[in-house]
Amino acid sequence: MPNFNRRQFIKSLSTATPVLRGIGAPAALSALAISGCSQVNTPNIIRMAVTGRPQMLDPRKATDALSSRVNRLLYRQLIDFDDSFSPIPDLAEWQQLSPTHYRFSTREQNRFIDGSPLTAEDIAATYLSVLNPEFGSAHRGSLKNIARIKVIDNLTVDFHLNEMDALFVGRLVIGILPKRLIEQNHPFHLEPFGSGACRCLSISEQSIVLERRIDKQQLVFIPVKDATVRVLKILKGEVDIVQNDLSPELVNYCQQQKQVKVKFSRGTNFGYIGFNFEDRLLSQLPMRQAIAHGINRQAVIDAMFKGHARLGEGLLVPEHWSGVQGLDDYEYNPSKAKALLKQVDIPAELIQKDKNNQPFIELSYKTSNDPTRIRLATIYQSQLKPLGIHLKIQSYDWGTFYNDIKKGRFQLYSLAWVGVKSPDIFQYVFASNAIPPKGANRGRYRDEVADALITRAAQSDSIAEQAELYRQLQTRLHEKLAAMPLWYEDQYAVLRKEISGYQLYADGRFDGLLQCQKKVTAQVNL
């Protein structure tokens, strides 16, 4: 299928006026799916089951991934990103007139959902509202370098910065709102009003209903918290699409069902194991290296993900414009891991003996109580045990787990970074001055060399120089195992057979809903 171009799609608008327990999930699905019948397929309604209700449909305040993905359908932004995550024009092209002066010019007359024109005044008003501290936008921090915004004419607006920032253009991802409604304090979170490919028809606790402006196709987002129930609903025909957020077992089960098809695509979500650098053992590089060489990542990918992931190298995928190709692999090598363990200075009081009088050390590993994450933890546990590293798995509800991680109450943990596009993520995650609550340096990693590279990259006015500095930084972080890379998980979607033309994207966006179609079928007993 040719790549779907959201800009071209939207441009064409201008021419158109209970949790199942006690048995395994697949077995439970088989038992339940035989009852009832599928819903009558209505071609003008495509239903997607999502994990919850999008929290914020005002793009100036949206921070969760689900809201951001729905907002992309409702609002247009100044820029978008290409396959290497470099910024490209969406609403506007730009010129850099000086190190601190950018001019954005819209290339055609864009219109809001009521037909009114989108102008430079709307662009300025949107960003000025984000910069207003009384408004309380979480995005204000990334845009605080804006000194002033000046409207030049109906289609042209200038941004003046306090200081040079080579990554500035990539920060302009806020959906544009109409100035007149901003001034009226319109409740965009309840009544979205943008210039995107879709308009919002209704919002309730049960669903959010959008309509594609070009063909009146309705897109319905239905919150279904439980993954097993989401699968059950798509098998019964109550929903048409489920994208991501299923266990590997459920995905494999769906692949065996005749009512649905499963589509995969490469993803960018970076799974990793985090270390506490204030811990006596994990602060030592040989200890971290021993763990890295003691876990068979490829075997986990093959067993858990059926090959639908690829080995991770750095936080940014290698194809990113500042990514690194060919970082040294921490290959599975138990012999090397044992040799590295002998280099670790282990206090005598931390050495224990098993029933066979063999010495071992115990490390706590914290994870959420998600079944897949617990299964992964048990795999790591079984792989590290022969080395003399015993993992004590501690699983908690998400809120407790995440709070412990932010506060540094862990030795080892595992999480994933989702949808990362800009390399300034390294300042947020690995800088010495970014320890929570000032950032997300949860492992308390401190490295003068890394700090210097982060600072130099941020101060550079050359994208080429930045790319080189960020590559040096990633090489350094990889060598020091600031975090242990696991894998980049594939994106996937489970689709009813009636759905065609659905496209997946590496960052998990829902843009595939803008061009997919639904075929009419008769009601069928299951």
Short mmCIF file of N, CA, C and O in Angstrom, two decimals, residues 175-291:
data_model
loop_
_atom_site.label_atom_id
_atom_site.label_comp_id
_atom_site.label_asym_id
_atom_site.label_seq_id
_atom_site.Cartn_x
_atom_site.Cartn_y
_atom_site.Cartn_z
N GLY A 175 -2.23 21.42 18.25
CA GLY A 175 -3.31 21.64 17.29
C GLY A 175 -3.80 23.08 17.35
O GLY A 175 -3.96 23.65 18.44
N ILE A 176 -4.06 23.66 16.19
CA ILE A 176 -4.45 25.07 16.12
C ILE A 176 -5.95 25.23 16.36
O ILE A 176 -6.78 24.53 15.77
N LEU A 177 -6.30 26.22 17.19
CA LEU A 177 -7.67 26.52 17.56
C LEU A 177 -8.05 27.90 17.04
O LEU A 177 -7.18 28.76 16.83
N PRO A 178 -9.34 28.17 16.84
CA PRO A 178 -9.76 29.50 16.37
C PRO A 178 -9.63 30.55 17.47
O PRO A 178 -10.03 30.33 18.62
N LYS A 179 -9.07 31.69 17.10
CA LYS A 179 -8.84 32.78 18.06
C LYS A 179 -10.14 33.22 18.73
O LYS A 179 -10.18 33.44 19.95
N ARG A 180 -11.20 33.33 17.95
CA ARG A 180 -12.45 33.85 18.51
C ARG A 180 -12.98 32.95 19.63
O ARG A 180 -13.53 33.43 20.62
N LEU A 181 -12.80 31.63 19.48
CA LEU A 181 -13.27 30.72 20.51
C LEU A 181 -12.32 30.68 21.71
O LEU A 181 -12.76 30.49 22.85
N ILE A 182 -11.03 30.86 21.47
CA ILE A 182 -10.09 30.97 22.58
C ILE A 182 -10.47 32.16 23.46
O ILE A 182 -10.50 32.07 24.69
N GLU A 183 -10.78 33.28 22.82
CA GLU A 183 -11.14 34.49 23.56
C GLU A 183 -12.46 34.33 24.31
O GLU A 183 -12.70 35.02 25.31
N GLN A 184 -13.30 33.42 23.86
CA GLN A 184 -14.58 33.16 24.53
C GLN A 184 -14.47 32.06 25.58
O GLN A 184 -15.48 31.66 26.16
N ASN A 185 -13.23 31.57 25.81
CA ASN A 185 -13.01 30.46 26.75
C ASN A 185 -13.87 29.25 26.39
O ASN A 185 -14.46 28.60 27.26
N HIS A 186 -13.93 28.95 25.11
CA HIS A 186 -14.69 27.81 24.63
C HIS A 186 -14.18 26.51 25.27
O HIS A 186 -12.96 26.29 25.36
N PRO A 187 -15.05 25.61 25.71
CA PRO A 187 -14.61 24.33 26.31
C PRO A 187 -14.22 23.31 25.25
O PRO A 187 -14.98 22.37 24.95
N PHE A 188 -13.03 23.45 24.71
CA PHE A 188 -12.60 22.55 23.64
C PHE A 188 -12.56 21.09 24.09
O PHE A 188 -12.74 20.19 23.28
N HIS A 189 -12.31 20.85 25.38
CA HIS A 189 -12.22 19.47 25.87
C HIS A 189 -13.58 18.78 25.83
O HIS A 189 -13.65 17.55 25.76
N LEU A 190 -14.65 19.57 25.82
CA LEU A 190 -15.99 19.01 25.73
C LEU A 190 -16.58 19.15 24.33
O LEU A 190 -17.40 18.33 23.91
N GLU A 191 -16.18 20.21 23.63
CA GLU A 191 -16.68 20.48 22.28
C GLU A 191 -15.49 20.80 21.37
O GLU A 191 -15.22 21.95 21.07
N PRO A 192 -14.75 19.78 20.94
CA PRO A 192 -13.58 20.02 20.08
C PRO A 192 -13.97 20.79 18.81
O PRO A 192 -15.01 20.53 18.21
N PHE A 193 -13.11 21.71 18.42
CA PHE A 193 -13.39 22.55 17.25
C PHE A 193 -12.06 22.85 16.58
O PHE A 193 -11.31 23.72 17.03
N GLY A 194 -11.75 22.09 15.53
CA GLY A 194 -10.47 22.28 14.87
C GLY A 194 -10.60 22.34 13.36
O GLY A 194 -11.68 22.60 12.82
N SER A 195 -9.49 22.08 12.69
CA SER A 195 -9.48 22.09 11.22
C SER A 195 -8.98 20.75 10.68
O SER A 195 -8.53 20.67 9.55
N GLY A 196 -9.06 19.71 11.51
CA GLY A 196 -8.53 18.42 11.10
C GLY A 196 -9.44 17.66 10.17
O GLY A 196 -10.47 18.17 9.70
N ALA A 197 -9.08 16.41 9.92
CA ALA A 197 -9.82 15.59 8.97
C ALA A 197 -11.17 15.16 9.51
O ALA A 197 -12.03 14.71 8.75
N CYS A 198 -11.37 15.30 10.83
CA CYS A 198 -12.62 14.85 11.44
C CYS A 198 -13.25 15.96 12.28
O CYS A 198 -12.55 16.85 12.79
N ARG A 199 -14.56 15.87 12.44
CA ARG A 199 -15.27 16.69 13.40
C ARG A 199 -15.80 15.79 14.50
O ARG A 199 -16.00 14.58 14.28
N CYS A 200 -15.99 16.34 15.69
CA CYS A 200 -16.51 15.57 16.81
C CYS A 200 -18.03 15.70 16.85
O CYS A 200 -18.56 16.81 16.88
N LEU A 201 -18.73 14.57 16.85
CA LEU A 201 -20.18 14.57 16.90
C LEU A 201 -20.71 14.47 18.32
O LEU A 201 -21.72 15.09 18.67
N SER A 202 -20.04 13.67 19.16
CA SER A 202 -20.52 13.52 20.54
C SER A 202 -19.43 12.96 21.43
O SER A 202 -18.53 12.25 20.97
N ILE A 203 -19.53 13.29 22.72
CA ILE A 203 -18.61 12.79 23.74
C ILE A 203 -19.45 12.32 24.93
O ILE A 203 -20.31 13.05 25.42
N SER A 204 -19.22 11.09 25.36
CA SER A 204 -19.89 10.57 26.55
C SER A 204 -18.95 9.59 27.23
O SER A 204 -17.86 9.29 26.72
N GLU A 205 -19.36 9.09 28.38
CA GLU A 205 -18.55 8.10 29.07
C GLU A 205 -18.48 6.81 28.27
O GLU A 205 -17.52 6.04 28.39
N GLN A 206 -19.49 6.55 27.44
CA GLN A 206 -19.57 5.30 26.69
C GLN A 206 -18.80 5.34 25.37
O GLN A 206 -18.34 4.31 24.88
N SER A 207 -18.65 6.54 24.77
CA SER A 207 -17.99 6.60 23.47
C SER A 207 -17.67 8.04 23.10
O SER A 207 -18.23 8.99 23.65
N ILE A 208 -16.76 8.17 22.14
CA ILE A 208 -16.50 9.43 21.46
C ILE A 208 -16.73 9.17 19.98
O ILE A 208 -16.16 8.23 19.41
N VAL A 209 -17.60 9.98 19.37
CA VAL A 209 -17.97 9.76 17.98
C VAL A 209 -17.42 10.90 17.13
O VAL A 209 -17.73 12.07 17.36
N LEU A 210 -16.59 10.53 16.15
CA LEU A 210 -16.06 11.49 15.18
C LEU A 210 -16.67 11.20 13.82
O LEU A 210 -17.22 10.11 13.57
N GLU A 211 -16.56 12.17 12.92
CA GLU A 211 -17.03 11.99 11.55
C GLU A 211 -15.97 12.51 10.60
O GLU A 211 -15.51 13.65 10.74
N ARG A 212 -15.58 11.67 9.65
CA ARG A 212 -14.63 12.12 8.64
C ARG A 212 -15.30 13.17 7.78
O ARG A 212 -16.39 12.94 7.23
N ARG A 213 -14.68 14.30 7.65
CA ARG A 213 -15.31 15.43 6.95
C ARG A 213 -15.48 15.16 5.45
O ARG A 213 -16.42 15.66 4.83
N ILE A 214 -14.60 14.36 4.89
CA ILE A 214 -14.62 14.19 3.44
C ILE A 214 -15.71 13.25 2.96
O ILE A 214 -16.21 13.38 1.84
N ASP A 215 -16.12 12.27 3.81
CA ASP A 215 -17.09 11.28 3.33
C ASP A 215 -18.15 10.91 4.36
O ASP A 215 -18.92 9.97 4.15
N LYS A 216 -18.18 11.64 5.50
CA LYS A 216 -19.20 11.42 6.56
C LYS A 216 -19.08 10.06 7.24
O LYS A 216 -19.99 9.64 7.95
N GLN A 217 -17.97 9.37 7.04
CA GLN A 217 -17.75 8.09 7.73
C GLN A 217 -17.60 8.35 9.23
O GLN A 217 -16.78 9.17 9.64
N GLN A 218 -18.39 7.66 10.05
CA GLN A 218 -18.29 7.83 11.49
C GLN A 218 -17.22 6.92 12.08
O GLN A 218 -17.09 5.76 11.68
N LEU A 219 -16.46 7.47 13.02
CA LEU A 219 -15.42 6.74 13.74
C LEU A 219 -15.78 6.80 15.22
O LEU A 219 -15.85 7.88 15.80
N VAL A 220 -16.01 5.65 15.82
CA VAL A 220 -16.47 5.60 17.20
C VAL A 220 -15.40 4.96 18.08
O VAL A 220 -14.96 3.83 17.82
N PHE A 221 -14.97 5.68 19.12
CA PHE A 221 -14.00 5.16 20.08
C PHE A 221 -14.76 4.69 21.31
O PHE A 221 -15.45 5.48 21.97
N ILE A 222 -14.62 3.40 21.61
CA ILE A 222 -15.37 2.79 22.71
C ILE A 222 -14.38 2.35 23.80
O ILE A 222 -13.54 1.47 23.56
N PRO A 223 -14.46 2.96 24.99
CA PRO A 223 -13.54 2.55 26.06
C PRO A 223 -13.87 1.15 26.57
O PRO A 223 -15.00 0.87 26.96
N VAL A 224 -12.88 0.27 26.56
CA VAL A 224 -13.02 -1.08 27.10
C VAL A 224 -11.72 -1.37 27.86
O VAL A 224 -10.69 -1.65 27.25
N LYS A 225 -11.75 -1.29 29.15
CA LYS A 225 -10.53 -1.35 29.95
C LYS A 225 -9.85 -2.71 29.87
O LYS A 225 -8.63 -2.80 29.75
N ASP A 226 -10.62 -3.78 29.92
CA ASP A 226 -10.04 -5.11 29.98
C ASP A 226 -9.67 -5.64 28.59
O ASP A 226 -10.49 -5.63 27.67
N ALA A 227 -8.44 -6.10 28.45
CA ALA A 227 -7.95 -6.55 27.15
C ALA A 227 -8.72 -7.76 26.63
O ALA A 227 -9.03 -7.86 25.44
N THR A 228 -9.05 -8.70 27.51
CA THR A 228 -9.80 -9.88 27.09
C THR A 228 -11.17 -9.50 26.57
O THR A 228 -11.65 -10.04 25.57
N VAL A 229 -11.80 -8.54 27.22
CA VAL A 229 -13.12 -8.11 26.77
C VAL A 229 -13.01 -7.38 25.43
O VAL A 229 -13.89 -7.51 24.57
N ARG A 230 -11.93 -6.64 25.21
CA ARG A 230 -11.75 -5.99 23.91
C ARG A 230 -11.69 -7.03 22.80
O ARG A 230 -12.29 -6.87 21.73
N VAL A 231 -10.96 -8.11 23.04
CA VAL A 231 -10.87 -9.18 22.04
C VAL A 231 -12.23 -9.84 21.85
O VAL A 231 -12.64 -10.13 20.72
N LEU A 232 -12.91 -10.10 22.93
CA LEU A 232 -14.23 -10.71 22.83
C LEU A 232 -15.17 -9.86 21.99
O LEU A 232 -15.91 -10.36 21.14
N LYS A 233 -15.12 -8.55 22.19
CA LYS A 233 -16.01 -7.65 21.45
C LYS A 233 -15.69 -7.63 19.96
O LYS A 233 -16.59 -7.58 19.12
N ILE A 234 -14.40 -7.70 19.61
CA ILE A 234 -14.10 -7.68 18.17
C ILE A 234 -14.46 -9.02 17.53
O ILE A 234 -14.91 -9.07 16.37
N LEU A 235 -14.34 -10.12 18.27
CA LEU A 235 -14.73 -11.42 17.72
C LEU A 235 -16.24 -11.51 17.52
O LEU A 235 -16.72 -12.15 16.58
N LYS A 236 -17.00 -10.84 18.37
CA LYS A 236 -18.45 -10.85 18.25
C LYS A 236 -18.96 -9.78 17.29
O LYS A 236 -20.16 -9.69 17.02
N GLY A 237 -18.06 -8.95 16.78
CA GLY A 237 -18.48 -7.92 15.84
C GLY A 237 -19.01 -6.66 16.50
O GLY A 237 -19.60 -5.82 15.83
N GLU A 238 -18.79 -6.50 17.80
CA GLU A 238 -19.25 -5.29 18.48
C GLU A 238 -18.31 -4.12 18.27
O GLU A 238 -18.70 -2.97 18.46
N VAL A 239 -17.06 -4.40 17.92
CA VAL A 239 -16.12 -3.37 17.49
C VAL A 239 -15.40 -3.90 16.27
O VAL A 239 -15.42 -5.10 15.98
N ASP A 240 -14.74 -2.99 15.54
CA ASP A 240 -14.10 -3.36 14.28
C ASP A 240 -12.59 -3.38 14.34
O ASP A 240 -11.93 -4.06 13.56
N ILE A 241 -12.00 -2.60 15.28
CA ILE A 241 -10.55 -2.44 15.33
C ILE A 241 -10.10 -2.40 16.79
O ILE A 241 -10.72 -1.74 17.62
N VAL A 242 -9.02 -3.12 17.07
CA VAL A 242 -8.31 -3.01 18.34
C VAL A 242 -6.84 -2.81 17.99
O VAL A 242 -6.26 -3.63 17.27
N GLN A 243 -6.25 -1.72 18.46
CA GLN A 243 -4.85 -1.44 18.13
C GLN A 243 -4.01 -1.46 19.40
O GLN A 243 -4.24 -0.68 20.32
N ASN A 244 -3.05 -2.39 19.44
CA ASN A 244 -2.09 -2.50 20.55
C ASN A 244 -2.77 -2.81 21.88
O ASN A 244 -3.96 -3.07 21.94
N ASP A 245 -1.97 -2.82 22.95
CA ASP A 245 -2.44 -2.98 24.33
C ASP A 245 -3.12 -4.33 24.58
O ASP A 245 -4.06 -4.42 25.37
N LEU A 246 -2.65 -5.37 23.90
CA LEU A 246 -3.08 -6.74 24.20
C LEU A 246 -1.86 -7.55 24.61
O LEU A 246 -0.74 -7.24 24.21
N SER A 247 -2.09 -8.60 25.37
CA SER A 247 -0.98 -9.48 25.72
C SER A 247 -0.56 -10.27 24.48
O SER A 247 -1.36 -10.47 23.55
N PRO A 248 0.70 -10.72 24.41
CA PRO A 248 1.12 -11.53 23.27
C PRO A 248 0.24 -12.76 23.05
O PRO A 248 -0.02 -13.15 21.91
N GLU A 249 -0.26 -13.35 24.15
CA GLU A 249 -1.12 -14.53 24.02
C GLU A 249 -2.43 -14.18 23.32
O GLU A 249 -2.93 -14.94 22.49
N LEU A 250 -2.99 -13.02 23.65
CA LEU A 250 -4.24 -12.61 23.02
C LEU A 250 -4.03 -12.30 21.54
O LEU A 250 -4.88 -12.60 20.70
N VAL A 251 -2.90 -11.68 21.22
CA VAL A 251 -2.60 -11.39 19.81
C VAL A 251 -2.48 -12.70 19.04
O VAL A 251 -3.04 -12.85 17.94
N ASN A 252 -1.76 -13.66 19.61
CA ASN A 252 -1.60 -14.96 18.96
C ASN A 252 -2.94 -15.66 18.79
O ASN A 252 -3.22 -16.27 17.74
N TYR A 253 -3.79 -15.54 19.80
CA TYR A 253 -5.13 -16.14 19.71
C TYR A 253 -5.93 -15.50 18.57
O TYR A 253 -6.59 -16.20 17.80
N CYS A 254 -5.86 -14.20 18.46
CA CYS A 254 -6.60 -13.51 17.39
C CYS A 254 -6.13 -13.95 16.01
O CYS A 254 -6.93 -14.03 15.07
N GLN A 255 -4.84 -14.25 15.88
CA GLN A 255 -4.32 -14.68 14.59
C GLN A 255 -4.94 -16.00 14.14
O GLN A 255 -4.90 -16.33 12.96
N GLN A 256 -5.50 -16.75 15.07
CA GLN A 256 -6.09 -18.05 14.75
C GLN A 256 -7.59 -17.98 14.50
O GLN A 256 -8.21 -19.00 14.21
N GLN A 257 -8.18 -16.79 14.61
CA GLN A 257 -9.63 -16.66 14.48
C GLN A 257 -10.01 -16.18 13.08
O GLN A 257 -9.40 -15.25 12.55
N LYS A 258 -11.04 -16.79 12.51
CA LYS A 258 -11.41 -16.51 11.13
C LYS A 258 -12.11 -15.17 10.97
O LYS A 258 -12.14 -14.61 9.87
N GLN A 259 -12.69 -14.62 12.06
CA GLN A 259 -13.45 -13.37 11.93
C GLN A 259 -12.54 -12.14 11.79
O GLN A 259 -13.00 -11.09 11.36
N VAL A 260 -11.27 -12.29 12.18
CA VAL A 260 -10.40 -11.13 12.25
C VAL A 260 -9.07 -11.42 11.55
O VAL A 260 -8.74 -12.57 11.26
N LYS A 261 -8.34 -10.36 11.31
CA LYS A 261 -6.98 -10.46 10.79
C LYS A 261 -6.10 -9.57 11.65
O LYS A 261 -6.57 -8.59 12.25
N VAL A 262 -4.82 -9.90 11.75
CA VAL A 262 -3.89 -9.14 12.57
C VAL A 262 -2.81 -8.57 11.65
O VAL A 262 -2.20 -9.30 10.87
N LYS A 263 -2.61 -7.28 11.77
CA LYS A 263 -1.63 -6.59 10.94
C LYS A 263 -0.51 -6.07 11.83
O LYS A 263 -0.77 -5.55 12.93
N PHE A 264 0.74 -6.20 11.38
CA PHE A 264 1.90 -5.76 12.16
C PHE A 264 2.70 -4.73 11.37
O PHE A 264 2.70 -4.72 10.14
N SER A 265 3.42 -3.89 12.11
CA SER A 265 4.32 -2.93 11.51
C SER A 265 5.40 -2.57 12.52
O SER A 265 5.17 -2.63 13.73
N ARG A 266 6.56 -2.20 12.04
CA ARG A 266 7.65 -1.84 12.95
C ARG A 266 7.25 -0.67 13.85
O ARG A 266 6.57 0.26 13.41
N GLY A 267 7.69 -0.74 15.10
CA GLY A 267 7.36 0.31 16.06
C GLY A 267 8.59 0.96 16.65
O GLY A 267 9.73 0.51 16.43
N THR A 268 8.37 2.01 17.43
CA THR A 268 9.46 2.76 18.05
C THR A 268 9.42 2.70 19.57
O THR A 268 10.30 3.26 20.22
N ASN A 269 8.42 2.05 20.16
CA ASN A 269 8.34 1.99 21.62
C ASN A 269 9.54 1.23 22.18
O ASN A 269 9.78 0.07 21.82
N PHE A 270 10.29 1.88 23.04
CA PHE A 270 11.57 1.37 23.53
C PHE A 270 11.41 0.76 24.91
O PHE A 270 11.21 1.46 25.90
N GLY A 271 11.49 -0.58 24.99
CA GLY A 271 11.45 -1.26 26.27
C GLY A 271 12.85 -1.34 26.86
O GLY A 271 13.83 -1.57 26.15
N TYR A 272 12.94 -1.16 28.18
CA TYR A 272 14.26 -1.15 28.81
C TYR A 272 14.16 -1.62 30.26
O TYR A 272 13.07 -1.64 30.85
N ILE A 273 15.30 -2.02 30.81
CA ILE A 273 15.42 -2.30 32.24
C ILE A 273 16.20 -1.15 32.86
O ILE A 273 17.29 -0.79 32.38
N GLY A 274 15.65 -0.57 33.92
CA GLY A 274 16.30 0.54 34.59
C GLY A 274 17.07 0.07 35.81
O GLY A 274 16.66 -0.87 36.51
N PHE A 275 18.20 0.74 36.07
CA PHE A 275 19.05 0.43 37.21
C PHE A 275 19.04 1.60 38.19
O PHE A 275 18.98 2.76 37.78
N ASN A 276 19.20 1.30 39.47
CA ASN A 276 19.36 2.34 40.48
C ASN A 276 20.86 2.58 40.68
O ASN A 276 21.56 1.72 41.22
N PHE A 277 21.34 3.73 40.23
CA PHE A 277 22.77 4.01 40.28
C PHE A 277 23.24 4.42 41.67
O PHE A 277 24.44 4.65 41.87
N GLU A 278 22.32 4.50 42.63
CA GLU A 278 22.71 4.76 44.01
C GLU A 278 22.82 3.46 44.80
O GLU A 278 23.14 3.47 45.99
N ASP A 279 22.58 2.33 44.13
CA ASP A 279 22.70 1.02 44.76
C ASP A 279 24.16 0.57 44.74
O ASP A 279 24.89 0.79 43.76
N ARG A 280 24.60 -0.08 45.83
CA ARG A 280 26.02 -0.47 45.95
C ARG A 280 26.46 -1.43 44.85
O ARG A 280 27.61 -1.38 44.39
N LEU A 281 25.56 -2.30 44.41
CA LEU A 281 25.92 -3.27 43.37
C LEU A 281 25.69 -2.70 41.97
O LEU A 281 26.57 -2.78 41.10
N LEU A 282 24.53 -2.14 41.73
CA LEU A 282 24.17 -1.72 40.39
C LEU A 282 24.90 -0.47 39.93
O LEU A 282 24.91 -0.14 38.74
N SER A 283 25.52 0.24 40.84
CA SER A 283 26.35 1.39 40.45
C SER A 283 27.64 0.93 39.78
O SER A 283 28.34 1.74 39.15
N GLN A 284 27.94 -0.36 39.87
CA GLN A 284 29.16 -0.89 39.27
C GLN A 284 28.86 -1.41 37.85
O GLN A 284 27.97 -2.24 37.65
N LEU A 285 29.63 -0.92 36.89
CA LEU A 285 29.39 -1.29 35.49
C LEU A 285 29.44 -2.80 35.26
O LEU A 285 28.58 -3.34 34.55
N PRO A 286 30.39 -3.54 35.81
CA PRO A 286 30.40 -5.00 35.56
C PRO A 286 29.10 -5.69 36.02
O PRO A 286 28.69 -6.67 35.41
N MET A 287 28.48 -5.17 37.08
CA MET A 287 27.22 -5.75 37.54
C MET A 287 26.14 -5.56 36.49
O MET A 287 25.40 -6.49 36.15
N ARG A 288 26.05 -4.35 35.96
CA ARG A 288 25.03 -4.08 34.93
C ARG A 288 25.32 -4.87 33.66
O ARG A 288 24.41 -5.39 33.01
N GLN A 289 26.60 -4.97 33.31
CA GLN A 289 26.97 -5.73 32.11
C GLN A 289 26.65 -7.21 32.28
O GLN A 289 26.21 -7.87 31.33
N ALA A 290 26.86 -7.73 33.48
CA ALA A 290 26.56 -9.15 33.73
C ALA A 290 25.07 -9.42 33.52
O ALA A 290 24.69 -10.44 32.92
N ILE A 291 24.24 -8.52 33.99
CA ILE A 291 22.79 -8.67 33.79
C ILE A 291 22.45 -8.60 32.30
O ILE A 291 21.66 -9.40 31.79
#
